[in-house]
XYZ file of C-alpha atoms in Angstrom:
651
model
C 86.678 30.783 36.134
C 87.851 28.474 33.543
C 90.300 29.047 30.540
C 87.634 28.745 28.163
C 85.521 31.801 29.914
C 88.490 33.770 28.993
C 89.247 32.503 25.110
C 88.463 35.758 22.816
C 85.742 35.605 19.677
C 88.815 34.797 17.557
C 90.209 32.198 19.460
C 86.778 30.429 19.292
C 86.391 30.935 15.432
C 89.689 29.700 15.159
C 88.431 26.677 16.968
C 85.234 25.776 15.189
C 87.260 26.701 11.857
C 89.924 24.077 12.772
C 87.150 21.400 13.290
C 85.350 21.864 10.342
C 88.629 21.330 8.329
C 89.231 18.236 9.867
C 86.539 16.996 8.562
C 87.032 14.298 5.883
C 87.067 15.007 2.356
C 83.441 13.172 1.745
C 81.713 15.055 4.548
C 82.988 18.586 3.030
C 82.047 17.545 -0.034
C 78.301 15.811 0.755
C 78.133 19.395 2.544
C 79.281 21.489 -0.477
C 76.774 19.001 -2.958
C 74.276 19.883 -0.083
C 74.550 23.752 -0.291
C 74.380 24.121 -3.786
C 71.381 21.591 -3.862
C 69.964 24.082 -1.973
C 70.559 27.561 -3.648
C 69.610 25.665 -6.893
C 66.072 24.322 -5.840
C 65.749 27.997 -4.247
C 67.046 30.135 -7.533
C 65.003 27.696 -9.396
C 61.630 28.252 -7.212
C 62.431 32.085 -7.402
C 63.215 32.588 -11.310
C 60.445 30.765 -11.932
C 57.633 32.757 -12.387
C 60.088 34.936 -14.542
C 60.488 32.364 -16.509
C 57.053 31.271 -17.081
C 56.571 35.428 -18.111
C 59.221 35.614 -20.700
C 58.124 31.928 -22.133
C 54.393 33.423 -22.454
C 55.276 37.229 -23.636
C 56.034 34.602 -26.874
C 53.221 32.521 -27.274
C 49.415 33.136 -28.490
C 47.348 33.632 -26.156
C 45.278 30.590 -26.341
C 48.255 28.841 -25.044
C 48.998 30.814 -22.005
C 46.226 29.280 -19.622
C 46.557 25.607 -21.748
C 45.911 22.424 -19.400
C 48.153 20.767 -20.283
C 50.564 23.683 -19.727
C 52.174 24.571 -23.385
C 56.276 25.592 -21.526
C 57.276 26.141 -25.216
C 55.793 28.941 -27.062
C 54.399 27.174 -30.549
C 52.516 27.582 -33.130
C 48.809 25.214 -33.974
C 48.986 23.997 -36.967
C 45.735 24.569 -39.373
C 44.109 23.316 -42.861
C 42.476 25.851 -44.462
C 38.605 24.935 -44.725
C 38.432 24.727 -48.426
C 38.151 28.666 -50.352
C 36.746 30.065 -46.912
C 38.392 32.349 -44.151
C 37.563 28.993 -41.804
C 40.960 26.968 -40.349
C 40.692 23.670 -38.961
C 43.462 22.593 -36.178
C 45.132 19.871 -36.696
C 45.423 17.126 -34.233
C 47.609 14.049 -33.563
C 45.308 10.584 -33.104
C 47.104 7.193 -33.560
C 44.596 5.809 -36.146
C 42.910 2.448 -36.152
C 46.007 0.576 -37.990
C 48.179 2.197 -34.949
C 49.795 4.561 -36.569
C 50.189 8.567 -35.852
C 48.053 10.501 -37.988
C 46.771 14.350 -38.437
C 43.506 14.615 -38.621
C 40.236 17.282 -37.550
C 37.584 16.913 -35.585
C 34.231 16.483 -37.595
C 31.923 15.762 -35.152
C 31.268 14.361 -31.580
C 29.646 11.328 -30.738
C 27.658 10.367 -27.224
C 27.114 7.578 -25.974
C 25.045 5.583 -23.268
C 24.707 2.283 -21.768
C 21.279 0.300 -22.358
C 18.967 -2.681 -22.302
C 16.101 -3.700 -23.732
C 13.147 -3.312 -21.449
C 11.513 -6.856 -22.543
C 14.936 -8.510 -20.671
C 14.967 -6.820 -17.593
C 15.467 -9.060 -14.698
C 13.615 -9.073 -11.461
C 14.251 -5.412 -9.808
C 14.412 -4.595 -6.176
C 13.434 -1.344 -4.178
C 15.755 -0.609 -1.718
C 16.736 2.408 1.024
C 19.059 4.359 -0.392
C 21.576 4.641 2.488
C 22.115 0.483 1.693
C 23.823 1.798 -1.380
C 27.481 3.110 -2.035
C 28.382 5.764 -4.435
C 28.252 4.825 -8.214
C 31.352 3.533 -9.704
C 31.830 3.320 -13.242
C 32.799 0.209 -14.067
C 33.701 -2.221 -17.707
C 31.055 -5.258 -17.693
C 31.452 -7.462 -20.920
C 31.561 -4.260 -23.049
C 29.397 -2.324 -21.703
C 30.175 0.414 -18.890
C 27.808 0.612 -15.847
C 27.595 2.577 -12.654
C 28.124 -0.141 -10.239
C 26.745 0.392 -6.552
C 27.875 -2.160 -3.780
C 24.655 -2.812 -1.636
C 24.530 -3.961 1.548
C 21.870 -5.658 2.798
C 20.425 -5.753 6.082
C 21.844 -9.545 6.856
C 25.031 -7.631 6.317
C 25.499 -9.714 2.520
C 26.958 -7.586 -0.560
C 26.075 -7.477 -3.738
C 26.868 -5.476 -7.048
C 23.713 -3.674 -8.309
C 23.085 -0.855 -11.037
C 20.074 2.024 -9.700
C 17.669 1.529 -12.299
C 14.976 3.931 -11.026
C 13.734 5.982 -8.048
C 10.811 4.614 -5.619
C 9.994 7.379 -3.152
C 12.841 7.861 -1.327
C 14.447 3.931 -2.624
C 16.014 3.066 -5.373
C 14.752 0.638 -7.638
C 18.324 -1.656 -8.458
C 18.603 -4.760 -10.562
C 22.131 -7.117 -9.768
C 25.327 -6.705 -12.167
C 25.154 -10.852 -12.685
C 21.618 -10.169 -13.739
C 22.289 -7.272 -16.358
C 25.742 -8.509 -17.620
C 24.142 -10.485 -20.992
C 21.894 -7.811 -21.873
C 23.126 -4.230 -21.419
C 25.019 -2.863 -24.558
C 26.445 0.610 -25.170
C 24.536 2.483 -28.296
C 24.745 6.000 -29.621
C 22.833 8.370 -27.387
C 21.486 10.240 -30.312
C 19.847 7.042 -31.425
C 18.412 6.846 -28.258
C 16.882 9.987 -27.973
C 15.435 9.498 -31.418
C 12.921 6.834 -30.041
C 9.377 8.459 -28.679
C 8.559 7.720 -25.008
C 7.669 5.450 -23.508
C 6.167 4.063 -20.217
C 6.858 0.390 -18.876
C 6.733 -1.485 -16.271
C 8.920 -4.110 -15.029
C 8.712 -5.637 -11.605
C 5.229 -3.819 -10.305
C 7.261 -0.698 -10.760
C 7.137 2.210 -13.429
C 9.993 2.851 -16.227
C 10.766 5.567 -18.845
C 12.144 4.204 -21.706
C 12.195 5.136 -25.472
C 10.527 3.212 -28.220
C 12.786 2.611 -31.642
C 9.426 1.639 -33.638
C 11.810 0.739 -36.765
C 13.902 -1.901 -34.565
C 10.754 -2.881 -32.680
C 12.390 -2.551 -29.223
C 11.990 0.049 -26.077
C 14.941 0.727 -24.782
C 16.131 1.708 -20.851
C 19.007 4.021 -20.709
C 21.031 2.932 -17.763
C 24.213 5.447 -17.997
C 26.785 6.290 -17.686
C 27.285 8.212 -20.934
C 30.749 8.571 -22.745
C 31.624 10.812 -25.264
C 34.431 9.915 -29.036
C 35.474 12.816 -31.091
C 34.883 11.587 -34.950
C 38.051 11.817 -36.907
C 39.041 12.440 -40.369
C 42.167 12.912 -42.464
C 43.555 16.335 -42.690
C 42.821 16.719 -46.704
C 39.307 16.174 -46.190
C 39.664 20.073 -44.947
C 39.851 21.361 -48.296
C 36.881 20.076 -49.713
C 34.802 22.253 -47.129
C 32.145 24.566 -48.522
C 30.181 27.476 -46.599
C 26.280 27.366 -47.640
C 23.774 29.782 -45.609
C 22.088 28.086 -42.821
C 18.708 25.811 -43.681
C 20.225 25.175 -47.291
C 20.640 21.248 -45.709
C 18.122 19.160 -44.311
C 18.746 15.962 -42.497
C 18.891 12.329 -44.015
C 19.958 10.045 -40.990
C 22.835 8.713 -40.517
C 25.613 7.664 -42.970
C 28.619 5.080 -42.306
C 32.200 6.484 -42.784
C 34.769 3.620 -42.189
C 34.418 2.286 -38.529
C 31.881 5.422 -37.789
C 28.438 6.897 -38.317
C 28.132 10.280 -38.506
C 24.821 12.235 -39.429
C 24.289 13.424 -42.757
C 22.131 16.076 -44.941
C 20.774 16.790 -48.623
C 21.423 20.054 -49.692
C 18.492 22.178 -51.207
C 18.746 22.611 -54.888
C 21.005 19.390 -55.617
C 20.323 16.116 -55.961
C 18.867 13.570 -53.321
C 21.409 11.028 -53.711
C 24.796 13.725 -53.035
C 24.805 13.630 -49.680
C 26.682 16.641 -46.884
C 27.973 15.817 -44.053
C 28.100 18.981 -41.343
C 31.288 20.515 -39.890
C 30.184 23.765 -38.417
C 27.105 25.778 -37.957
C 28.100 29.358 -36.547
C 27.811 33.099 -36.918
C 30.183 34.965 -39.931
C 30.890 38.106 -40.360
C 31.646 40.262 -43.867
C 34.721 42.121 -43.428
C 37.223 43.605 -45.942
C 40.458 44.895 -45.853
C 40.559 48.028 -43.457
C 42.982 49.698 -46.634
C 40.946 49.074 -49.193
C 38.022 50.638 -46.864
C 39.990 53.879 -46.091
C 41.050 54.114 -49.622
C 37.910 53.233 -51.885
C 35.060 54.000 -49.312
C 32.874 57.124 -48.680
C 30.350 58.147 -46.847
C 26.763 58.918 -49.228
C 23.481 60.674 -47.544
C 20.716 57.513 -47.388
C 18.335 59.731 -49.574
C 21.732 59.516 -52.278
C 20.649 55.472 -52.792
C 18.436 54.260 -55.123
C 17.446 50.686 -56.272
C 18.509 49.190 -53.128
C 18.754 44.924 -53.788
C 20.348 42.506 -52.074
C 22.812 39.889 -54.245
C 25.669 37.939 -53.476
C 28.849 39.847 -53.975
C 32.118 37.785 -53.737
C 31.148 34.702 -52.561
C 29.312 36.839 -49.344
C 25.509 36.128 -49.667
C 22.504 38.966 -48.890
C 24.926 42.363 -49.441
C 23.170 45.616 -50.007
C 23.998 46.976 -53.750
C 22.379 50.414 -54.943
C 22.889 52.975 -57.110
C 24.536 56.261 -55.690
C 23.836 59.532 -56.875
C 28.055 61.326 -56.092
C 28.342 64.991 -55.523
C 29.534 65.471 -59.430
C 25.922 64.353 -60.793
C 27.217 60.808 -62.032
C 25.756 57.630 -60.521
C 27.597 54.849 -59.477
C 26.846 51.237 -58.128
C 28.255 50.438 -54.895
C 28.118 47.843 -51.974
C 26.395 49.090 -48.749
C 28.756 48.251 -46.155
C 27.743 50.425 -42.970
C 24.530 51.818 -42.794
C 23.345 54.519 -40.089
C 19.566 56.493 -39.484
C 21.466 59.243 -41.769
C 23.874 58.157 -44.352
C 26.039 54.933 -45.097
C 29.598 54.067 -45.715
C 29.580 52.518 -49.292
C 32.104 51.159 -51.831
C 31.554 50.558 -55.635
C 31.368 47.033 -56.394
C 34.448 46.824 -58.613
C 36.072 47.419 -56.255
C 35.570 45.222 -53.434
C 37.308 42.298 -54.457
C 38.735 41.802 -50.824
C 35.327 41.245 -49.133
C 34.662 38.179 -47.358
C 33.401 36.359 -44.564
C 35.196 35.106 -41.706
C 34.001 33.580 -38.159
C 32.392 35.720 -35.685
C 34.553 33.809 -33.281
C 37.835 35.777 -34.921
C 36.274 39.290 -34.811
C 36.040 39.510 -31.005
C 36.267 42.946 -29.228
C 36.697 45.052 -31.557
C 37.744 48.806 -32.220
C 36.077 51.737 -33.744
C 37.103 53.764 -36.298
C 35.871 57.481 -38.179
C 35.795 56.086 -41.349
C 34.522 59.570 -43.622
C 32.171 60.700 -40.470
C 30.881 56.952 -40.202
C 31.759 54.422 -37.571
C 33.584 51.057 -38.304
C 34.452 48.090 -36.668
C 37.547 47.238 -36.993
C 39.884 44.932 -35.872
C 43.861 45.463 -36.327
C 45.520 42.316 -35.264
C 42.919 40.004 -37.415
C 44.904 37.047 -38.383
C 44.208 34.808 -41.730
C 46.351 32.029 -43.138
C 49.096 32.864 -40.482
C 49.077 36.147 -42.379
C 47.785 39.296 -39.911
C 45.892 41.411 -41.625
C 43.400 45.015 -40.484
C 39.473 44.266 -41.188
C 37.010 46.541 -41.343
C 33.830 44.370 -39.813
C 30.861 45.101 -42.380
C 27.189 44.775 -42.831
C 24.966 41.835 -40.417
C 26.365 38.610 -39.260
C 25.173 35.414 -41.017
C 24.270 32.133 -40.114
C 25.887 30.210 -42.186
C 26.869 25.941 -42.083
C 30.023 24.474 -42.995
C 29.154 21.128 -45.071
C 31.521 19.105 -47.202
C 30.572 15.863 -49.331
C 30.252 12.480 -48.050
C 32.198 11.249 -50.679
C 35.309 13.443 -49.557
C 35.246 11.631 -46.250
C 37.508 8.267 -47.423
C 37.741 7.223 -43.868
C 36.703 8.348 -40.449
C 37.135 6.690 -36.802
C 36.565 7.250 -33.227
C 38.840 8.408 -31.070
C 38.352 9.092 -27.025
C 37.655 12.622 -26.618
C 40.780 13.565 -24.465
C 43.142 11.423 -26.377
C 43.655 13.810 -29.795
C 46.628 16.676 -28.925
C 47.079 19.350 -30.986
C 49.889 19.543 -33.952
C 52.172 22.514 -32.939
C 55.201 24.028 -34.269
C 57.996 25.814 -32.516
C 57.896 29.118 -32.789
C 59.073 32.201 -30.603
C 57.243 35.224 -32.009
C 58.170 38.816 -31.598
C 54.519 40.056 -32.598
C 53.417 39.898 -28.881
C 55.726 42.624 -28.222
C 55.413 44.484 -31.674
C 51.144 44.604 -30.593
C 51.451 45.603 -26.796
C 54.444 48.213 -28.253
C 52.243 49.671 -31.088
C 48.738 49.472 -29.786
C 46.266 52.398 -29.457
C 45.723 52.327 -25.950
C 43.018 55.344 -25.083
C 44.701 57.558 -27.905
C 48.886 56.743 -26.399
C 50.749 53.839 -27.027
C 53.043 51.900 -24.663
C 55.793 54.424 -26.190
C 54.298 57.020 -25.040
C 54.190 55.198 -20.999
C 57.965 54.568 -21.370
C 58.917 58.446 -22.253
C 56.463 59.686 -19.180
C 58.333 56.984 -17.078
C 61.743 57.856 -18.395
C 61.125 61.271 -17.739
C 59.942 60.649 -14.173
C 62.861 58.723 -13.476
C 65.622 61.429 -14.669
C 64.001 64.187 -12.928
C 63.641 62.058 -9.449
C 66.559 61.076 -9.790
C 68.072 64.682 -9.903
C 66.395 65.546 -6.958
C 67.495 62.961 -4.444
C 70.639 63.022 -5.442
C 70.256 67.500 -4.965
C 68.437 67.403 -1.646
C 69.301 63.958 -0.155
C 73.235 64.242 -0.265
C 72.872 67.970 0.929
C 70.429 66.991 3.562
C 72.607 63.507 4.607
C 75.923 65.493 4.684
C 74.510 68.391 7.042
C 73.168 65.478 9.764
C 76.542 63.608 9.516
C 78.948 65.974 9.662
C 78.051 70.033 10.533
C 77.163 71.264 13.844
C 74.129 72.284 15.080
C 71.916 72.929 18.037
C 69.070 70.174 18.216
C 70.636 68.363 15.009
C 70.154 64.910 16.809
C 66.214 65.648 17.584
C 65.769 66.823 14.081
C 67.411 63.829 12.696
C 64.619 61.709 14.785
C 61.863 63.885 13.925
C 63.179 62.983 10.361
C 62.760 59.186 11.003
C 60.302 59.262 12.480
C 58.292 60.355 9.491
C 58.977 57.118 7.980
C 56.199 55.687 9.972
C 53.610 57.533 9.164
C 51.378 55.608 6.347
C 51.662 57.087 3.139
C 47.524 56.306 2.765
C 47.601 59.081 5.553
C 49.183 61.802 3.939
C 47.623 61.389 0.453
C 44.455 63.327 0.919
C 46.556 66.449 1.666
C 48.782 66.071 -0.587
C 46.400 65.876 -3.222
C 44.301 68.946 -2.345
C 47.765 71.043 -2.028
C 48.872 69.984 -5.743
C 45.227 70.342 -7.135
C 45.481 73.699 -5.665
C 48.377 74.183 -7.109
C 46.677 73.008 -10.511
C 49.098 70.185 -11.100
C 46.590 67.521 -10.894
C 46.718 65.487 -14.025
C 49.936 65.965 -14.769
C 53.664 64.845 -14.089
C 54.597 67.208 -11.248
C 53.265 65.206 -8.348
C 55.374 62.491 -9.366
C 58.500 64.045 -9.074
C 58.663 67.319 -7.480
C 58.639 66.156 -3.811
C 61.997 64.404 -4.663
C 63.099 68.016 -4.816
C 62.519 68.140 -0.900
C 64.546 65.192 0.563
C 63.406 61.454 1.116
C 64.289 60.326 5.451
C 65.455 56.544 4.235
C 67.582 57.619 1.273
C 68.453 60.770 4.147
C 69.442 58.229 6.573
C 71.408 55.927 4.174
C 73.522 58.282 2.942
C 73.963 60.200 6.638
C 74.904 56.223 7.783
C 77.628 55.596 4.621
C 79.091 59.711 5.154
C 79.742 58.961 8.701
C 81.889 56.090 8.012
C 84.312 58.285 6.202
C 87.126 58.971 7.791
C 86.699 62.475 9.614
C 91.183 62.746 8.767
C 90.510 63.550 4.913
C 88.068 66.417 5.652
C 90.220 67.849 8.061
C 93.034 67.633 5.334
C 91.164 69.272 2.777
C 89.604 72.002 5.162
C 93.648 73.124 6.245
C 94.328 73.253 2.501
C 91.734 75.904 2.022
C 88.613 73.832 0.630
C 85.294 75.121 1.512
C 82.215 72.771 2.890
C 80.650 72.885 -0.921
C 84.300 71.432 -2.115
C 84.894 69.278 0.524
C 81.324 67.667 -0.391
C 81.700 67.901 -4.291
C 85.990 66.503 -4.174
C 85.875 64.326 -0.794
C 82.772 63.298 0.149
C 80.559 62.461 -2.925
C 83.950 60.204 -4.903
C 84.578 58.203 -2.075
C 80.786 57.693 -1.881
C 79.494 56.096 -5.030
C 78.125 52.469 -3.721
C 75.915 54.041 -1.644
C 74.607 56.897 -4.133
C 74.402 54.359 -6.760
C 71.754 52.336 -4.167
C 70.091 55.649 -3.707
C 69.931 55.716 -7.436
C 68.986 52.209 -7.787
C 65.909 52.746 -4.644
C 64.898 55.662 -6.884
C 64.612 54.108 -10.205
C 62.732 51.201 -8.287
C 60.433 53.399 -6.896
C 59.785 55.813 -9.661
C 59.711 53.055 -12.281
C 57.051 50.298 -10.757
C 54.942 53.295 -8.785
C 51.174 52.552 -9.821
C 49.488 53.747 -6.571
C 50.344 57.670 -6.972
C 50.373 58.053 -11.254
C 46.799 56.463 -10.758
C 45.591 59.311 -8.060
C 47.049 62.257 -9.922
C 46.991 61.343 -13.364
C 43.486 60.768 -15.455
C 44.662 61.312 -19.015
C 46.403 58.364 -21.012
C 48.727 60.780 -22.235
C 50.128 61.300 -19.075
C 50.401 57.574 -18.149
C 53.657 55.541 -17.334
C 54.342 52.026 -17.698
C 52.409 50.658 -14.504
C 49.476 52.251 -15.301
C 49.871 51.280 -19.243
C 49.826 47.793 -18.221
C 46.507 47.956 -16.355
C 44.832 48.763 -20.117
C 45.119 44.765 -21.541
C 43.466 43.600 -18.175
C 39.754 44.454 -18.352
C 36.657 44.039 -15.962
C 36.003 40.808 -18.229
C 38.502 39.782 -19.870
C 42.413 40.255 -19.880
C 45.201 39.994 -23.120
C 47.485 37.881 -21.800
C 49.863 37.444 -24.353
C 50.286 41.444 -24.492
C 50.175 41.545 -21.033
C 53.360 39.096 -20.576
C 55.393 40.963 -23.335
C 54.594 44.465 -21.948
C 55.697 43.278 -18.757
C 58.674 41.523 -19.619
C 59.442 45.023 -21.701
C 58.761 46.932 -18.008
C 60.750 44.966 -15.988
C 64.057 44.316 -18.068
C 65.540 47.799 -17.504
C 65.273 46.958 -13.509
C 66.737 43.476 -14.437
C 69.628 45.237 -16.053
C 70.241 47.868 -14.143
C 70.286 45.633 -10.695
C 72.671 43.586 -12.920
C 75.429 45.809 -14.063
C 75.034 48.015 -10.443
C 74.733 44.956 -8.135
C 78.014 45.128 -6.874
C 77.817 48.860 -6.061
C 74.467 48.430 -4.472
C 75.792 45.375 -2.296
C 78.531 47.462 -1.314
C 76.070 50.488 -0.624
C 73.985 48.781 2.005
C 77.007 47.113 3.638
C 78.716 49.819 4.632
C 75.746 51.882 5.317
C 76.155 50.302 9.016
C 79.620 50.074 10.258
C 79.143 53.619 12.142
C 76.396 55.211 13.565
């Protein structure tokens, strides 16, 4: 046997230690640059996610989904749309002299490749499996879905599919259709009548433009330009009820047409131009409801009319008869088969309309025995603001005047990017903190959890150091098989022992509240058992014997010896615990059915829906759930490192 069959572990560490140091110094150092290459691409992969949560527990929630991804939480710029509730986005465009400008959107423009039918060239039918895919392709100014065919005499050519022939494809050649196809808006097109042709024996759709005289072939592919105007034009915007405009062709505004309108009631010549057509909604201030409204039997209305009342067209006004035998005229804001929710027209200065689009999902409210929409986090002019939603939606069109529009251009309809603003808001967190969630807030999840946490705490540390002590240290017959029996409930699946346990506590008539969650903590846990039992064994056996000769009893040996010298590994008992107790969804969802009774994990599960999910609240609730584990794990790392090192060096 050789020397080296006989060298010890040390001697062979010594070895490979010696040969790494001899190294040279720019092989330990590409190996140092190496490692911490590594743990930073790993730390950066694992943190993340976190990251990307605390970024979007700041932003709105439009942002949090964004393509392009939004990594800084900001805030859109908007123009207020004249004296209405409406904002318009801004948006950054480089303008036709190349320059950056902000600007809105005021319309959308399509587009489509054509020709005149009277210049078509000779056309050719041809199996379609001759053809390539389509290809969209620039040809003198005009775009066209180019197909490579391949004839049977193995030739190429570039074609365009005009038309189908059976199963064939009716093509004319790229050369052919080069001086005659032309891009044109589609809307123009579709304004022509239809119109049958033929070109080539075969059978066309086209569309006649009887005031140009010509039948046009659409040929494809379309495109689409966002029409652009300067930012001020936003303030000359005025809401009119829908069918108050009536079309008037199209009107030129600097290197772009847009459709325009005549406006019933005012003169022919002053001519609208349309921004929006959508749904509004009256709404006034929720305070002003709760302070100035009240609830009147129907039969208590007389000379019901319908007027506008603050700039809101088609409101309900009538005269109440009140309880005290005066009679009072009042707006008709929520009206049931029994009685309404009114509130005298002088005051109801703060009604309004705003977008449907802004009043999504609302709440409910008892407003004096009547329910009202509502929505609390309503915002307007960057300002948030409570609404009560009132009366029937509207139709209503968003018009401003030609002659507002100084300029206006195309732009490609992905180029435009919005105009945003740094900003790292704490109102995520103020709304998921403060928000009536089933009748308990997110305050009311954090006590519950808090409370859970103390009192399971309390009980491992009772029953688990008792328990751990007794298998590491007393005597007893069978102590071993016991302490087996004990593990080897650790494999049973907890799935398994939940029906049981649920019919003993709902016998017990604890369903539904926080004793399920905690009491069994009372009774022992086998890991945090057999952590503690590992770490007590590893204690020197000398210091017990010392104490026991000076008199001390197995409950002071425990409480003066044993417990001081083991505070790494109870601290990772208490650190397991507070995991456990603190992200546990699985059990608070079987036993507990009231909101009152919720903790966090189950609070979060409220802004996630079956259709839709808050994501903004979402993020800042969880980033508000998980920073007492981040801070505990921080300040306690070392003792829980320590804890589950030592756990193992006797068994």
């Amino acid at each position: 046997m050789t020397d080296a069959a006989h060298s010890s572990p040390l001697t062979t560490f010594e070895h490979v230690e010696s040969v790494r140091r001899a190294g040279s110094p720019v092989t330990r150092s590409m190996g140092r640059a190496f490692t911490y290459l590594v743990l930073f691409i790993g730390g950066t992969i694992m943190l993340f996610p976190l990251f990307w949560m605390f970024t979007s527990s700041f932003k709105p929630e439009w942002q949090i989904l964004a393509q392009p991804p939004i990594w800084i939480p900001s805030m859109w710029i908007h123009e207020a749309a004249g004296s209405t509730t409406q904002e318009f986005p801004l948006w950054w465009v480089t303008n036709p002299a190349g320059e950056d400008e902000q600007v809105i959107k005021v319309g959308v423009r399509r587009f489509t490749t054509v020709v005149d039918a009277n210049q078509l060239p000779e056309l050719l039918s041809v199996p379609a499996d001759q053809l390539s895919a389509p290809q969209s392709l620039q040809v003198d100014g005009a775009v066209l879905n180019v197909r490579t065919w391949t004839a049977e005499d193995g030739t190429t050519q570039d074609v365009v599919a005009i038309s189908r022939d059976g199963s064939n494809l009716v093509i004319a050649t790229v050369d052919a259709l080069r001086s005659i196809a032309s891009i044109r808006p589609l809307d123009e097109v579709n304004a022509g009548g239809r119109a049958t042709l033929e070109a080539s024996g075969f059978r066309l759709q086209g569309r006649e433009l009887e005031e140009e005289g010509v039948t046009l072939l659409a040929l494809g592919p379309e495109s689409e330009l966002t029409v652009v105007a300067p930012k001020d034009v936003a303030a000359s915007a005025e809401l009119v009820p829908a069918g108050n405009i009536e079309g008037a062709g199209m009107g030129q505004f600097g290197s772009t047409e847009l459709p325009i309108y005549t406006r019933t009631g005012f003169p022919e010549d002053e001519k609208y131009v349309l921004l929006s057509a959508e749904s509004w909604q009256p709404i006034i201030d929720l305070g002003v409801a709760r302070e100035s409204g009240f609830a009147v039997p129907n039969s208590a209305l007389s000379d019901v009319e319908t007027r506008q009342i603050n700039d809101t067209p088609d409101m309900r006004v009538a005269t109440a008869a009140l309880e005290d035998g005066t009679q009072r005229e009042v707006v008709v804001l929520v009206a049931t088969s029994t009685q309404s929710f009114v509130i005298p027209t002088d005051e109801v200065t703060s009604l309004r309309l705003a977008p449907l689009g802004k009043l999504a999902q609302p709440f409910v409210a008892n407003l004096d025995g009547v329910s009202v929409s509502y929505r609390d986090d309503y915002v307007e002019f960057e300002e948030r603001i409570p609404v009560a939603i009132v009366s029937q939606r509207r139709d209503m069109d968003l018009i401003v005047k030609q002659s507002a529009i100084t300029s206006a251009f195309d732009v490609p309809s992905q180029s435009p990017s919005p105009v945003l603003q740094t900003n790292f808001s704490l109102q995520n967190y103020i709304d998921a903190l403060s928000k009536d969630l089933g009748g308990a807030s997110f305050v009311t999840f954090f006590r519950n959890s808090i409370i859970l946490v103390v009192l399971n705490l309390i009980g491992h540390f009772l029953s688990v150091t008792v328990v751990a002590y007794a298998f590491a240290r007393l005597r007893a017959p069978g102590k071993n098989t016991l302490f087996m029996i004990l593990l080897s409930t650790m494999m049973l699946p907890a799935p398994v022992m939940l029906i049981p346990t649920f019919e003993i506590f709902q016998k017990l008539g604890m369903v539904n509240t926080l004793w399920p969650l905690f009491v069994r903590a009372f009774f022992g846990n086998a890991f945090l058992i057999f952590l503690l039992r590992q770490f007590f064994m590893s204690i020197p056996m000398e210091l017990e014997e010392a104490a026991r000769i000076d008199g001390a009893s197995t409950l002071q040996v425990l409480r003066k010896i044993i417990i001081p010298l083991s505070l790494p590994a109870l601290a990772t008992v208490g650190i397991f615990t507070f995991w456990w107790t603190w992200n546990s969804f699985f059990e608070p969802y079987v036993y507990l059915s009231s909101p009152q009774q919720y903790t966090v994990s189950l609070g979060l599960a409220f802004f996630k829906g079956q259709y839709n999910t808050s994501f903004h609240l979402l993020m800042a609730a969880s980033m508000v759930v998980i920073l007492p584990i981040i801070v505990i794990f921080f300040f306690a790392q070392r003792y829980f490192i320590e804890g589950i090192q030592l756990t193992g060096l006797k068994g």
